[in-house]
Amino acid sequence: MVKRSLQASLTGIQEAKRAFVRKGWTQDNLAAEVNLKTRQPIWRFFSGRPVERHTFIEICLILELNWREIATNPPAEFLGLEEYTQPSVLDIDTLVQQVRSQRFDKIQDQCGILQLLDISRPVAIDDIYINVRVL
């Protein structure tokens, strides 16, 4: 099972501090870059205490560090953020057809009938339009 938090190793903390100094930021600046409300997770990161996994990875990304090299015992089975952001090779048309076939009944139920203002009963979409043939 994958742990929910990660912590930096001693060498990782030193490397992160060097990267932090190169940026010239304060902990508040880094917290703002990571979209955190407080700087407590930043302090925990630099003191070697456990930090939530997504926060840990985001801090490493902002500091341009490889989070697997910084973390103490990184989980091998956990996909990195870079693996999540890679586009999949699925054909979009095939994917749309699959979703439509799986959700056809729900789509028909929600979108196939209209409640018109002046008619007291629901009307099917097919009954609203008529075919007009001009000779």
Tab-separated table of N, CA, C and O in Angstrom:
chain	number	residue	atom	x	y	z
A	1	MET	N	0.845	-1.186	0.000
A	1	MET	CA	0.000	0.000	0.000
A	1	MET	C	0.884	1.242	0.000
A	1	MET	O	1.905	1.307	0.662
A	2	VAL	N	0.485	2.248	-0.727
A	2	VAL	CA	1.248	3.464	-0.858
A	2	VAL	C	0.970	4.373	0.331
A	2	VAL	O	-0.169	4.572	0.725
A	3	LYS	N	2.048	4.948	0.893
A	3	LYS	CA	1.883	5.879	2.000
A	3	LYS	C	1.251	7.173	1.490
A	3	LYS	O	1.446	7.555	0.355
A	4	ARG	N	0.546	7.856	2.372
A	4	ARG	CA	-0.107	9.109	1.996
A	4	ARG	C	0.810	10.302	2.163
A	4	ARG	O	0.487	11.392	1.735
A	5	SER	N	1.942	10.114	2.829
A	5	SER	CA	2.847	11.239	3.038
A	5	SER	C	4.273	10.816	2.711
A	5	SER	O	4.588	9.638	2.687
A	6	LEU	N	5.084	11.812	2.426
A	6	LEU	CA	6.501	11.593	2.136
A	6	LEU	C	7.320	12.518	3.016
A	6	LEU	O	6.841	13.575	3.433
A	7	GLN	N	8.566	12.134	3.265
A	7	GLN	CA	9.451	13.034	3.984
A	7	GLN	C	10.799	13.038	3.298
A	7	GLN	O	11.193	12.074	2.650
A	8	ALA	N	11.489	14.150	3.416
A	8	ALA	CA	12.771	14.340	2.745
A	8	ALA	C	13.894	13.704	3.559
A	8	ALA	O	13.882	13.719	4.786
A	9	SER	N	14.876	13.152	2.840
A	9	SER	CA	16.065	12.609	3.498
A	9	SER	C	16.998	13.760	3.869
A	9	SER	O	16.798	14.910	3.446
A	10	LEU	N	18.037	13.455	4.646
A	10	LEU	CA	18.978	14.512	5.043
A	10	LEU	C	19.670	15.126	3.834
A	10	LEU	O	19.784	16.350	3.731
A	11	THR	N	20.127	14.280	2.913
A	11	THR	CA	20.766	14.826	1.703
A	11	THR	C	19.745	15.554	0.837
A	11	THR	O	20.056	16.549	0.191
A	12	GLY	N	18.520	15.044	0.822
A	12	GLY	CA	17.461	15.697	0.059
A	12	GLY	C	17.125	17.069	0.615
A	12	GLY	O	16.888	18.017	-0.142
A	13	ILE	N	17.124	17.189	1.952
A	13	ILE	CA	16.863	18.484	2.578
A	13	ILE	C	17.956	19.479	2.200
A	13	ILE	O	17.667	20.633	1.857
A	14	GLN	N	19.207	19.035	2.234
A	14	GLN	CA	20.312	19.932	1.871
A	14	GLN	C	20.198	20.379	0.419
A	14	GLN	O	20.378	21.560	0.102
A	15	GLU	N	19.869	19.444	-0.466
A	15	GLU	CA	19.719	19.786	-1.878
A	15	GLU	C	18.539	20.734	-2.081
A	15	GLU	O	18.623	21.693	-2.862
A	16	ALA	N	17.446	20.496	-1.359
A	16	ALA	CA	16.269	21.364	-1.466
A	16	ALA	C	16.571	22.759	-0.931
A	16	ALA	O	16.136	23.759	-1.510
A	17	LYS	N	17.325	22.840	0.159
A	17	LYS	CA	17.686	24.152	0.705
A	17	LYS	C	18.559	24.932	-0.267
A	17	LYS	O	18.408	26.146	-0.419
A	18	ARG	N	19.475	24.236	-0.948
A	18	ARG	CA	20.310	24.915	-1.957
A	18	ARG	C	19.443	25.450	-3.092
A	18	ARG	O	19.626	26.582	-3.552
A	19	ALA	N	18.492	24.636	-3.551
A	19	ALA	CA	17.598	25.081	-4.622
A	19	ALA	C	16.719	26.240	-4.148
A	19	ALA	O	16.455	27.173	-4.908
A	20	PHE	N	16.304	26.195	-2.892
A	20	PHE	CA	15.479	27.245	-2.309
A	20	PHE	C	16.252	28.566	-2.250
A	20	PHE	O	15.719	29.628	-2.581
A	21	VAL	N	17.524	28.499	-1.863
A	21	VAL	CA	18.366	29.694	-1.793
A	21	VAL	C	18.599	30.254	-3.199
A	21	VAL	O	18.593	31.473	-3.407
A	22	ARG	N	18.787	29.367	-4.177
A	22	ARG	CA	18.979	29.828	-5.562
A	22	ARG	C	17.772	30.611	-6.059
A	22	ARG	O	17.913	31.576	-6.803
A	23	LYS	N	16.574	30.183	-5.656
A	23	LYS	CA	15.357	30.901	-6.058
A	23	LYS	C	15.268	32.263	-5.381
A	23	LYS	O	14.652	33.180	-5.914
A	24	GLY	N	15.826	32.395	-4.178
A	24	GLY	CA	15.787	33.661	-3.459
A	24	GLY	C	14.432	33.974	-2.853
A	24	GLY	O	14.091	35.137	-2.649
A	25	TRP	N	13.640	32.966	-2.563
A	25	TRP	CA	12.315	33.153	-2.030
A	25	TRP	C	12.304	33.030	-0.514
A	25	TRP	O	13.250	32.566	0.097
A	26	THR	N	11.167	33.438	0.067
A	26	THR	CA	10.899	33.142	1.475
A	26	THR	C	9.983	31.923	1.504
A	26	THR	O	9.460	31.504	0.467
A	27	GLN	N	9.754	31.386	2.706
A	27	GLN	CA	8.844	30.244	2.811
A	27	GLN	C	7.428	30.644	2.419
A	27	GLN	O	6.676	29.834	1.868
A	28	ASP	N	7.075	31.899	2.674
A	28	ASP	CA	5.753	32.379	2.259
A	28	ASP	C	5.624	32.385	0.737
A	28	ASP	O	4.572	32.033	0.194
A	29	ASN	N	6.687	32.810	0.040
A	29	ASN	CA	6.662	32.796	-1.427
A	29	ASN	C	6.481	31.381	-1.963
A	29	ASN	O	5.687	31.151	-2.881
A	30	LEU	N	7.236	30.444	-1.396
A	30	LEU	CA	7.145	29.059	-1.842
A	30	LEU	C	5.758	28.489	-1.541
A	30	LEU	O	5.179	27.783	-2.371
A	31	ALA	N	5.204	28.819	-0.384
A	31	ALA	CA	3.852	28.360	-0.039
A	31	ALA	C	2.836	28.908	-1.040
A	31	ALA	O	1.916	28.192	-1.456
A	32	ALA	N	3.003	30.146	-1.449
A	32	ALA	CA	2.091	30.731	-2.437
A	32	ALA	C	2.239	30.045	-3.794
A	32	ALA	O	1.246	29.816	-4.495
A	33	GLU	N	3.458	29.700	-4.171
A	33	GLU	CA	3.698	29.011	-5.443
A	33	GLU	C	3.050	27.627	-5.456
A	33	GLU	O	2.606	27.151	-6.486
A	34	VAL	N	3.024	26.975	-4.302
A	34	VAL	CA	2.454	25.626	-4.185
A	34	VAL	C	0.956	25.687	-3.893
A	34	VAL	O	0.291	24.661	-3.811
A	35	ASN	N	0.403	26.889	-3.773
A	35	ASN	CA	-1.020	27.122	-3.476
A	35	ASN	C	-1.407	26.598	-2.098
A	35	ASN	O	-2.438	25.947	-1.935
A	36	LEU	N	-0.581	26.895	-1.111
A	36	LEU	CA	-0.873	26.533	0.267
A	36	LEU	C	-1.337	27.766	1.018
A	36	LEU	O	-0.874	28.879	0.740
A	37	LYS	N	-2.212	27.588	1.983
A	37	LYS	CA	-2.709	28.722	2.762
A	37	LYS	C	-1.731	29.140	3.849
A	37	LYS	O	-1.681	30.295	4.227
A	38	THR	N	-0.975	28.170	4.371
A	38	THR	CA	0.010	28.471	5.405
A	38	THR	C	1.367	27.945	4.961
A	38	THR	O	1.464	27.146	4.033
A	39	ARG	N	2.412	28.375	5.671
A	39	ARG	CA	3.739	27.892	5.317
A	39	ARG	C	4.167	26.708	6.171
A	39	ARG	O	5.299	26.244	6.073
A	40	GLN	N	3.260	26.179	6.981
A	40	GLN	CA	3.594	25.043	7.835
A	40	GLN	C	4.075	23.823	7.040
A	40	GLN	O	5.072	23.216	7.423
A	41	PRO	N	3.417	23.431	5.928
A	41	PRO	CA	3.944	22.291	5.163
A	41	PRO	C	5.357	22.544	4.616
A	41	PRO	O	6.166	21.627	4.527
A	42	ILE	N	5.663	23.800	4.290
A	42	ILE	CA	7.007	24.140	3.808
A	42	ILE	C	8.009	23.935	4.933
A	42	ILE	O	9.082	23.336	4.736
A	43	TRP	N	7.663	24.411	6.126
A	43	TRP	CA	8.536	24.236	7.287
A	43	TRP	C	8.734	22.750	7.583
A	43	TRP	O	9.849	22.300	7.851
A	44	ARG	N	7.634	21.979	7.508
A	44	ARG	CA	7.727	20.534	7.756
A	44	ARG	C	8.619	19.863	6.712
A	44	ARG	O	9.388	18.966	7.032
A	45	PHE	N	8.509	20.293	5.459
A	45	PHE	CA	9.332	19.737	4.379
A	45	PHE	C	10.816	19.951	4.668
A	45	PHE	O	11.620	19.025	4.587
A	46	PHE	N	11.174	21.195	5.012
A	46	PHE	CA	12.584	21.520	5.234
A	46	PHE	C	13.124	20.992	6.564
A	46	PHE	O	14.331	20.923	6.752
A	47	SER	N	12.234	20.605	7.484
A	47	SER	CA	12.712	20.041	8.744
A	47	SER	C	12.716	18.513	8.717
A	47	SER	O	13.050	17.878	9.716
A	48	GLY	N	12.352	17.902	7.590
A	48	GLY	CA	12.412	16.451	7.458
A	48	GLY	C	11.219	15.723	8.028
A	48	GLY	O	11.262	14.514	8.215
A	49	ARG	N	10.147	16.432	8.279
A	49	ARG	CA	8.933	15.803	8.802
A	49	ARG	C	8.036	15.379	7.628
A	49	ARG	O	8.146	15.920	6.530
A	50	PRO	N	7.128	14.440	7.862
A	50	PRO	CA	6.243	13.987	6.781
A	50	PRO	C	5.332	15.107	6.271
A	50	PRO	O	4.820	15.906	7.047
A	51	VAL	N	5.159	15.134	4.960
A	51	VAL	CA	4.308	16.110	4.277
A	51	VAL	C	3.391	15.316	3.354
A	51	VAL	O	3.782	14.263	2.847
A	52	GLU	N	2.184	15.806	3.113
A	52	GLU	CA	1.287	15.128	2.175
A	52	GLU	C	1.994	14.928	0.840
A	52	GLU	O	2.747	15.786	0.388
A	53	ARG	N	1.714	13.778	0.228
A	53	ARG	CA	2.433	13.372	-0.978
A	53	ARG	C	2.330	14.405	-2.097
A	53	ARG	O	3.326	14.795	-2.691
A	54	HIS	N	1.120	14.877	-2.388
A	54	HIS	CA	0.964	15.828	-3.497
A	54	HIS	C	1.668	17.149	-3.195
A	54	HIS	O	2.219	17.787	-4.096
A	55	THR	N	1.682	17.568	-1.928
A	55	THR	CA	2.384	18.795	-1.549
A	55	THR	C	3.885	18.604	-1.694
A	55	THR	O	4.586	19.480	-2.208
A	56	PHE	N	4.387	17.453	-1.268
A	56	PHE	CA	5.811	17.139	-1.376
A	56	PHE	C	6.258	17.187	-2.840
A	56	PHE	O	7.258	17.821	-3.187
A	57	ILE	N	5.488	16.540	-3.702
A	57	ILE	CA	5.836	16.496	-5.129
A	57	ILE	C	5.767	17.895	-5.737
A	57	ILE	O	6.626	18.286	-6.532
A	58	GLU	N	4.772	18.669	-5.357
A	58	GLU	CA	4.626	20.032	-5.895
A	58	GLU	C	5.787	20.922	-5.458
A	58	GLU	O	6.307	21.705	-6.259
A	59	ILE	N	6.211	20.803	-4.207
A	59	ILE	CA	7.363	21.584	-3.722
A	59	ILE	C	8.596	21.229	-4.538
A	59	ILE	O	9.347	22.112	-4.983
A	60	CYS	N	8.809	19.939	-4.756
A	60	CYS	CA	9.973	19.499	-5.537
A	60	CYS	C	9.894	20.003	-6.973
A	60	CYS	O	10.909	20.399	-7.554
A	61	LEU	N	8.699	20.009	-7.551
A	61	LEU	CA	8.548	20.536	-8.916
A	61	LEU	C	8.887	22.017	-8.988
A	61	LEU	O	9.573	22.467	-9.911
A	62	ILE	N	8.397	22.790	-8.022
A	62	ILE	CA	8.656	24.225	-7.995
A	62	ILE	C	10.142	24.501	-7.829
A	62	ILE	O	10.702	25.409	-8.453
A	63	LEU	N	10.809	23.683	-6.994
A	63	LEU	CA	12.249	23.857	-6.765
A	63	LEU	C	13.102	23.177	-7.835
A	63	LEU	O	14.326	23.183	-7.750
A	64	GLU	N	12.422	22.582	-8.841
A	64	GLU	CA	13.084	21.906	-9.959
A	64	GLU	C	13.972	20.765	-9.478
A	64	GLU	O	15.131	20.638	-9.861
A	65	LEU	N	13.390	19.926	-8.612
A	65	LEU	CA	14.084	18.765	-8.061
A	65	LEU	C	13.296	17.508	-8.396
A	65	LEU	O	12.081	17.552	-8.569
A	66	ASN	N	14.008	16.379	-8.470
A	66	ASN	CA	13.355	15.088	-8.665
A	66	ASN	C	12.894	14.603	-7.303
A	66	ASN	O	13.705	14.327	-6.423
A	67	TRP	N	11.586	14.480	-7.111
A	67	TRP	CA	11.057	14.149	-5.782
A	67	TRP	C	11.497	12.777	-5.316
A	67	TRP	O	11.644	12.538	-4.125
A	68	ARG	N	11.750	11.844	-6.249
A	68	ARG	CA	12.196	10.504	-5.852
A	68	ARG	C	13.593	10.538	-5.246
A	68	ARG	O	13.925	9.727	-4.396
A	69	GLU	N	14.426	11.477	-5.688
A	69	GLU	CA	15.772	11.601	-5.139
A	69	GLU	C	15.763	12.308	-3.790
A	69	GLU	O	16.643	12.098	-2.969
A	70	ILE	N	14.783	13.141	-3.546
A	70	ILE	CA	14.698	13.914	-2.310
A	70	ILE	C	14.044	13.097	-1.192
A	70	ILE	O	14.428	13.193	-0.032
A	71	ALA	N	13.077	12.271	-1.533
A	71	ALA	CA	12.271	11.556	-0.537
A	71	ALA	C	13.057	10.414	0.109
A	71	ALA	O	13.921	9.801	-0.498
A	72	THR	N	12.698	10.142	1.367
A	72	THR	CA	13.200	8.979	2.072
A	72	THR	C	12.300	7.809	1.709
A	72	THR	O	11.090	7.866	1.916
A	73	ASN	N	12.858	6.763	1.145
A	73	ASN	CA	12.114	5.563	0.732
A	73	ASN	C	10.884	5.896	-0.111
A	73	ASN	O	9.754	5.650	0.306
A	74	PRO	N	11.073	6.463	-1.312
A	74	PRO	CA	9.907	6.778	-2.142
A	74	PRO	C	9.215	5.498	-2.592
A	74	PRO	O	9.873	4.506	-2.882
A	75	PRO	N	7.900	5.486	-2.642
A	75	PRO	CA	7.182	4.289	-3.085
A	75	PRO	C	7.429	4.028	-4.564
A	75	PRO	O	7.327	4.930	-5.393
A	76	ALA	N	7.766	2.800	-4.895
A	76	ALA	CA	8.089	2.455	-6.278
A	76	ALA	C	6.846	2.373	-7.152
A	76	ALA	O	6.893	2.687	-8.332
A	77	GLU	N	5.715	1.954	-6.573
A	77	GLU	CA	4.528	1.746	-7.382
A	77	GLU	C	3.731	3.014	-7.633
A	77	GLU	O	2.791	3.023	-8.384
A	78	PHE	N	4.083	4.107	-6.987
A	78	PHE	CA	3.363	5.366	-7.158
A	78	PHE	C	3.821	6.048	-8.440
A	78	PHE	O	5.006	6.206	-8.685
A	79	LEU	N	2.868	6.458	-9.280
A	79	LEU	CA	3.177	7.170	-10.504
A	79	LEU	C	3.520	8.608	-10.190
A	79	LEU	O	2.845	9.249	-9.396
A	80	GLY	N	4.540	9.117	-10.816
A	80	GLY	CA	4.918	10.508	-10.626
A	80	GLY	C	3.974	11.433	-11.354
A	80	GLY	O	3.174	11.012	-12.184
A	81	LEU	N	4.045	12.701	-11.054
A	81	LEU	CA	3.182	13.686	-11.681
A	81	LEU	C	3.410	13.733	-13.184
A	81	LEU	O	2.489	13.913	-13.958
A	82	GLU	N	4.667	13.517	-13.610
A	82	GLU	CA	4.954	13.544	-15.038
A	82	GLU	C	4.264	12.401	-15.776
A	82	GLU	O	3.901	12.539	-16.933
A	83	GLU	N	4.044	11.253	-15.106
A	83	GLU	CA	3.345	10.156	-15.749
A	83	GLU	C	1.851	10.433	-15.853
A	83	GLU	O	1.191	9.960	-16.758
A	84	TYR	N	1.295	11.209	-14.908
A	84	TYR	CA	-0.120	11.558	-14.977
A	84	TYR	C	-0.393	12.549	-16.103
A	84	TYR	O	-1.449	12.527	-16.687
A	85	THR	N	0.546	13.424	-16.362
A	85	THR	CA	0.299	14.484	-17.339
A	85	THR	C	0.550	14.048	-18.768
A	85	THR	O	0.214	14.776	-19.679
A	86	GLN	N	1.143	12.872	-18.983
A	86	GLN	CA	1.374	12.419	-20.347
A	86	GLN	C	0.047	12.031	-20.984
A	86	GLN	O	-0.757	11.319	-20.383
A	87	PRO	N	-0.199	12.505	-22.202
A	87	PRO	CA	-1.472	12.178	-22.836
A	87	PRO	C	-1.538	10.698	-23.197
A	87	PRO	O	-0.549	10.106	-23.590
A	88	SER	N	-2.710	10.133	-23.067
A	88	SER	CA	-2.871	8.739	-23.439
A	88	SER	C	-3.052	8.646	-24.952
A	88	SER	O	-3.375	9.614	-25.626
A	89	VAL	N	-2.871	7.462	-25.485
A	89	VAL	CA	-2.876	7.270	-26.929
A	89	VAL	C	-4.238	6.770	-27.411
A	89	VAL	O	-4.339	6.136	-28.426
A	90	LEU	N	-5.293	7.071	-26.658
A	90	LEU	CA	-6.622	6.619	-27.046
A	90	LEU	C	-7.180	7.503	-28.157
A	90	LEU	O	-6.955	8.702	-28.200
A	91	ASP	N	-7.925	6.882	-29.028
A	91	ASP	CA	-8.616	7.619	-30.081
A	91	ASP	C	-9.859	8.257	-29.471
A	91	ASP	O	-10.681	7.572	-28.866
A	92	ILE	N	-10.001	9.553	-29.605
A	92	ILE	CA	-11.092	10.280	-28.949
A	92	ILE	C	-12.447	9.842	-29.478
A	92	ILE	O	-13.411	9.747	-28.716
A	93	ASP	N	-12.546	9.539	-30.772
A	93	ASP	CA	-13.826	9.105	-31.330
A	93	ASP	C	-14.267	7.771	-30.731
A	93	ASP	O	-15.443	7.574	-30.414
A	94	THR	N	-13.322	6.858	-30.558
A	94	THR	CA	-13.629	5.568	-29.942
A	94	THR	C	-14.071	5.758	-28.502
A	94	THR	O	-15.031	5.125	-28.050
A	95	LEU	N	-13.394	6.639	-27.796
A	95	LEU	CA	-13.736	6.902	-26.402
A	95	LEU	C	-15.137	7.507	-26.281
A	95	LEU	O	-15.924	7.103	-25.420
A	96	VAL	N	-15.480	8.435	-27.160
A	96	VAL	CA	-16.806	9.050	-27.141
A	96	VAL	C	-17.875	8.000	-27.423
A	96	VAL	O	-18.920	7.964	-26.760
A	97	GLN	N	-17.631	7.113	-28.385
A	97	GLN	CA	-18.596	6.063	-28.696
A	97	GLN	C	-18.804	5.117	-27.517
A	97	GLN	O	-19.925	4.691	-27.238
A	98	GLN	N	-17.725	4.797	-26.795
A	98	GLN	CA	-17.835	3.923	-25.635
A	98	GLN	C	-18.695	4.566	-24.549
A	98	GLN	O	-19.578	3.930	-23.977
A	99	VAL	N	-18.433	5.834	-24.275
A	99	VAL	CA	-19.194	6.531	-23.240
A	99	VAL	C	-20.653	6.657	-23.642
A	99	VAL	O	-21.558	6.444	-22.829
A	100	ARG	N	-20.917	6.988	-24.897
A	100	ARG	CA	-22.300	7.103	-25.363
A	100	ARG	C	-23.047	5.784	-25.238
A	100	ARG	O	-24.214	5.755	-24.841
A	101	SER	N	-22.380	4.691	-25.611
A	101	SER	CA	-23.055	3.394	-25.532
A	101	SER	C	-23.339	2.996	-24.084
A	101	SER	O	-24.357	2.380	-23.789
A	102	GLN	N	-22.438	3.367	-23.166
A	102	GLN	CA	-22.635	3.023	-21.766
A	102	GLN	C	-23.685	3.911	-21.101
A	102	GLN	O	-24.378	3.482	-20.186
A	103	ARG	N	-23.822	5.150	-21.530
A	103	ARG	CA	-24.713	6.112	-20.892
A	103	ARG	C	-25.922	6.480	-21.732
A	103	ARG	O	-26.587	7.478	-21.465
A	104	PHE	N	-26.230	5.686	-22.759
A	104	PHE	CA	-27.311	6.013	-23.678
A	104	PHE	C	-28.643	6.207	-22.957
A	104	PHE	O	-29.353	7.181	-23.188
A	105	ASP	N	-28.999	5.265	-22.073
A	105	ASP	CA	-30.292	5.349	-21.380
A	105	ASP	C	-30.399	6.608	-20.524
A	105	ASP	O	-31.433	7.277	-20.521
A	106	LYS	N	-29.338	6.939	-19.828
A	106	LYS	CA	-29.362	8.130	-18.975
A	106	LYS	C	-29.452	9.406	-19.813
A	106	LYS	O	-30.191	10.333	-19.471
A	107	ILE	N	-28.723	9.450	-20.924
A	107	ILE	CA	-28.767	10.622	-21.806
A	107	ILE	C	-30.174	10.784	-22.375
A	107	ILE	O	-30.726	11.885	-22.392
A	108	GLN	N	-30.774	9.688	-22.825
A	108	GLN	CA	-32.129	9.748	-23.363
A	108	GLN	C	-33.122	10.193	-22.298
A	108	GLN	O	-34.019	10.986	-22.566
A	109	ASP	N	-32.959	9.688	-21.085
A	109	ASP	CA	-33.868	10.041	-20.001
A	109	ASP	C	-33.771	11.525	-19.652
A	109	ASP	O	-34.774	12.195	-19.442
A	110	GLN	N	-32.559	12.053	-19.621
A	110	GLN	CA	-32.369	13.446	-19.211
A	110	GLN	C	-32.601	14.434	-20.349
A	110	GLN	O	-33.048	15.548	-20.120
A	111	CYS	N	-32.270	14.045	-21.574
A	111	CYS	CA	-32.283	15.006	-22.683
A	111	CYS	C	-33.324	14.699	-23.750
A	111	CYS	O	-33.494	15.482	-24.683
A	112	GLY	N	-33.991	13.575	-23.672
A	112	GLY	CA	-34.911	13.181	-24.732
A	112	GLY	C	-36.314	13.733	-24.582
A	112	GLY	O	-37.126	13.616	-25.485
A	113	ILE	N	-36.634	14.323	-23.454
A	113	ILE	CA	-37.984	14.832	-23.203
A	113	ILE	C	-37.898	16.279	-22.727
A	113	ILE	O	-37.050	16.610	-21.905
A	114	LEU	N	-38.752	17.129	-23.265
A	114	LEU	CA	-38.809	18.539	-22.872
A	114	LEU	C	-40.092	18.834	-22.128
A	114	LEU	O	-41.155	18.300	-22.444
A	115	GLN	N	-40.009	19.694	-21.150
A	115	GLN	CA	-41.188	20.195	-20.448
A	115	GLN	C	-41.439	21.591	-20.995
A	115	GLN	O	-40.722	22.529	-20.687
A	116	LEU	N	-42.438	21.732	-21.848
A	116	LEU	CA	-42.754	23.020	-22.457
A	116	LEU	C	-43.682	23.804	-21.543
A	116	LEU	O	-44.478	23.236	-20.785
A	117	LEU	N	-43.613	25.110	-21.631
A	117	LEU	CA	-44.351	25.971	-20.718
A	117	LEU	C	-45.862	25.864	-20.856
A	117	LEU	O	-46.593	25.828	-19.877
A	118	ASP	N	-46.371	25.838	-22.087
A	118	ASP	CA	-47.810	25.868	-22.271
A	118	ASP	C	-48.448	24.484	-22.417
A	118	ASP	O	-49.639	24.370	-22.616
A	119	ILE	N	-47.649	23.422	-22.304
A	119	ILE	CA	-48.169	22.056	-22.412
A	119	ILE	C	-47.989	21.383	-21.053
A	119	ILE	O	-46.923	21.444	-20.448
A	120	SER	N	-49.043	20.722	-20.581
A	120	SER	CA	-49.007	20.170	-19.237
A	120	SER	C	-48.239	18.851	-19.135
A	120	SER	O	-47.967	18.388	-18.038
A	121	ARG	N	-47.896	18.220	-20.244
A	121	ARG	CA	-47.182	16.948	-20.191
A	121	ARG	C	-45.837	17.074	-20.919
A	121	ARG	O	-45.693	17.920	-21.807
A	122	PRO	N	-44.866	16.258	-20.577
A	122	PRO	CA	-43.580	16.292	-21.280
A	122	PRO	C	-43.733	15.838	-22.726
A	122	PRO	O	-44.574	14.996	-23.035
A	123	VAL	N	-42.920	16.404	-23.599
A	123	VAL	CA	-42.977	16.094	-25.027
A	123	VAL	C	-41.629	15.525	-25.447
A	123	VAL	O	-40.582	16.096	-25.124
A	124	ALA	N	-41.657	14.425	-26.181
A	124	ALA	CA	-40.419	13.831	-26.683
A	124	ALA	C	-39.826	14.742	-27.761
A	124	ALA	O	-40.555	15.419	-28.496
A	125	ILE	N	-38.520	14.752	-27.863
A	125	ILE	CA	-37.822	15.604	-28.833
A	125	ILE	C	-38.280	15.287	-30.252
A	125	ILE	O	-38.479	16.192	-31.058
A	126	ASP	N	-38.461	14.003	-30.554
A	126	ASP	CA	-38.854	13.617	-31.911
A	126	ASP	C	-40.237	14.141	-32.282
A	126	ASP	O	-40.538	14.322	-33.458
A	127	ASP	N	-41.097	14.415	-31.305
A	127	ASP	CA	-42.454	14.891	-31.584
A	127	ASP	C	-42.520	16.403	-31.812
A	127	ASP	O	-43.536	16.911	-32.275
A	128	ILE	N	-41.481	17.120	-31.503
A	128	ILE	CA	-41.501	18.574	-31.662
A	128	ILE	C	-41.312	18.964	-33.121
A	128	ILE	O	-41.989	19.827	-33.639
A	129	TYR	N	-40.399	18.311	-33.796
A	129	TYR	CA	-40.087	18.649	-35.176
A	129	TYR	C	-40.883	17.764	-36.134
A	129	TYR	O	-41.132	16.600	-35.861
A	130	ILE	N	-41.261	18.352	-37.278
A	130	ILE	CA	-41.962	17.579	-38.298
A	130	ILE	C	-41.203	17.729	-39.604
A	130	ILE	O	-40.501	18.711	-39.844
A	131	ASN	N	-41.351	16.716	-40.433
A	131	ASN	CA	-40.720	16.767	-41.755
A	131	ASN	C	-41.599	17.591	-42.687
A	131	ASN	O	-42.821	17.431	-42.724
A	132	VAL	N	-40.993	18.470	-43.437
A	132	VAL	CA	-41.716	19.312	-44.386
A	132	VAL	C	-41.163	18.991	-45.766
A	132	VAL	O	-39.960	19.050	-45.998
A	133	ARG	N	-42.043	18.638	-46.649
A	133	ARG	CA	-41.644	18.347	-48.037
A	133	ARG	C	-42.265	19.400	-48.950
A	133	ARG	O	-43.470	19.605	-48.958
A	134	VAL	N	-41.420	20.080	-49.684
A	134	VAL	CA	-41.884	21.122	-50.598
A	134	VAL	C	-41.826	20.563	-52.006
A	134	VAL	O	-40.796	20.058	-52.445
A	135	LEU	N	-42.954	20.642	-52.718
A	135	LEU	CA	-42.996	20.123	-54.094
A	135	LEU	C	-42.792	21.242	-55.084
A	135	LEU	O	-43.195	22.332	-54.967
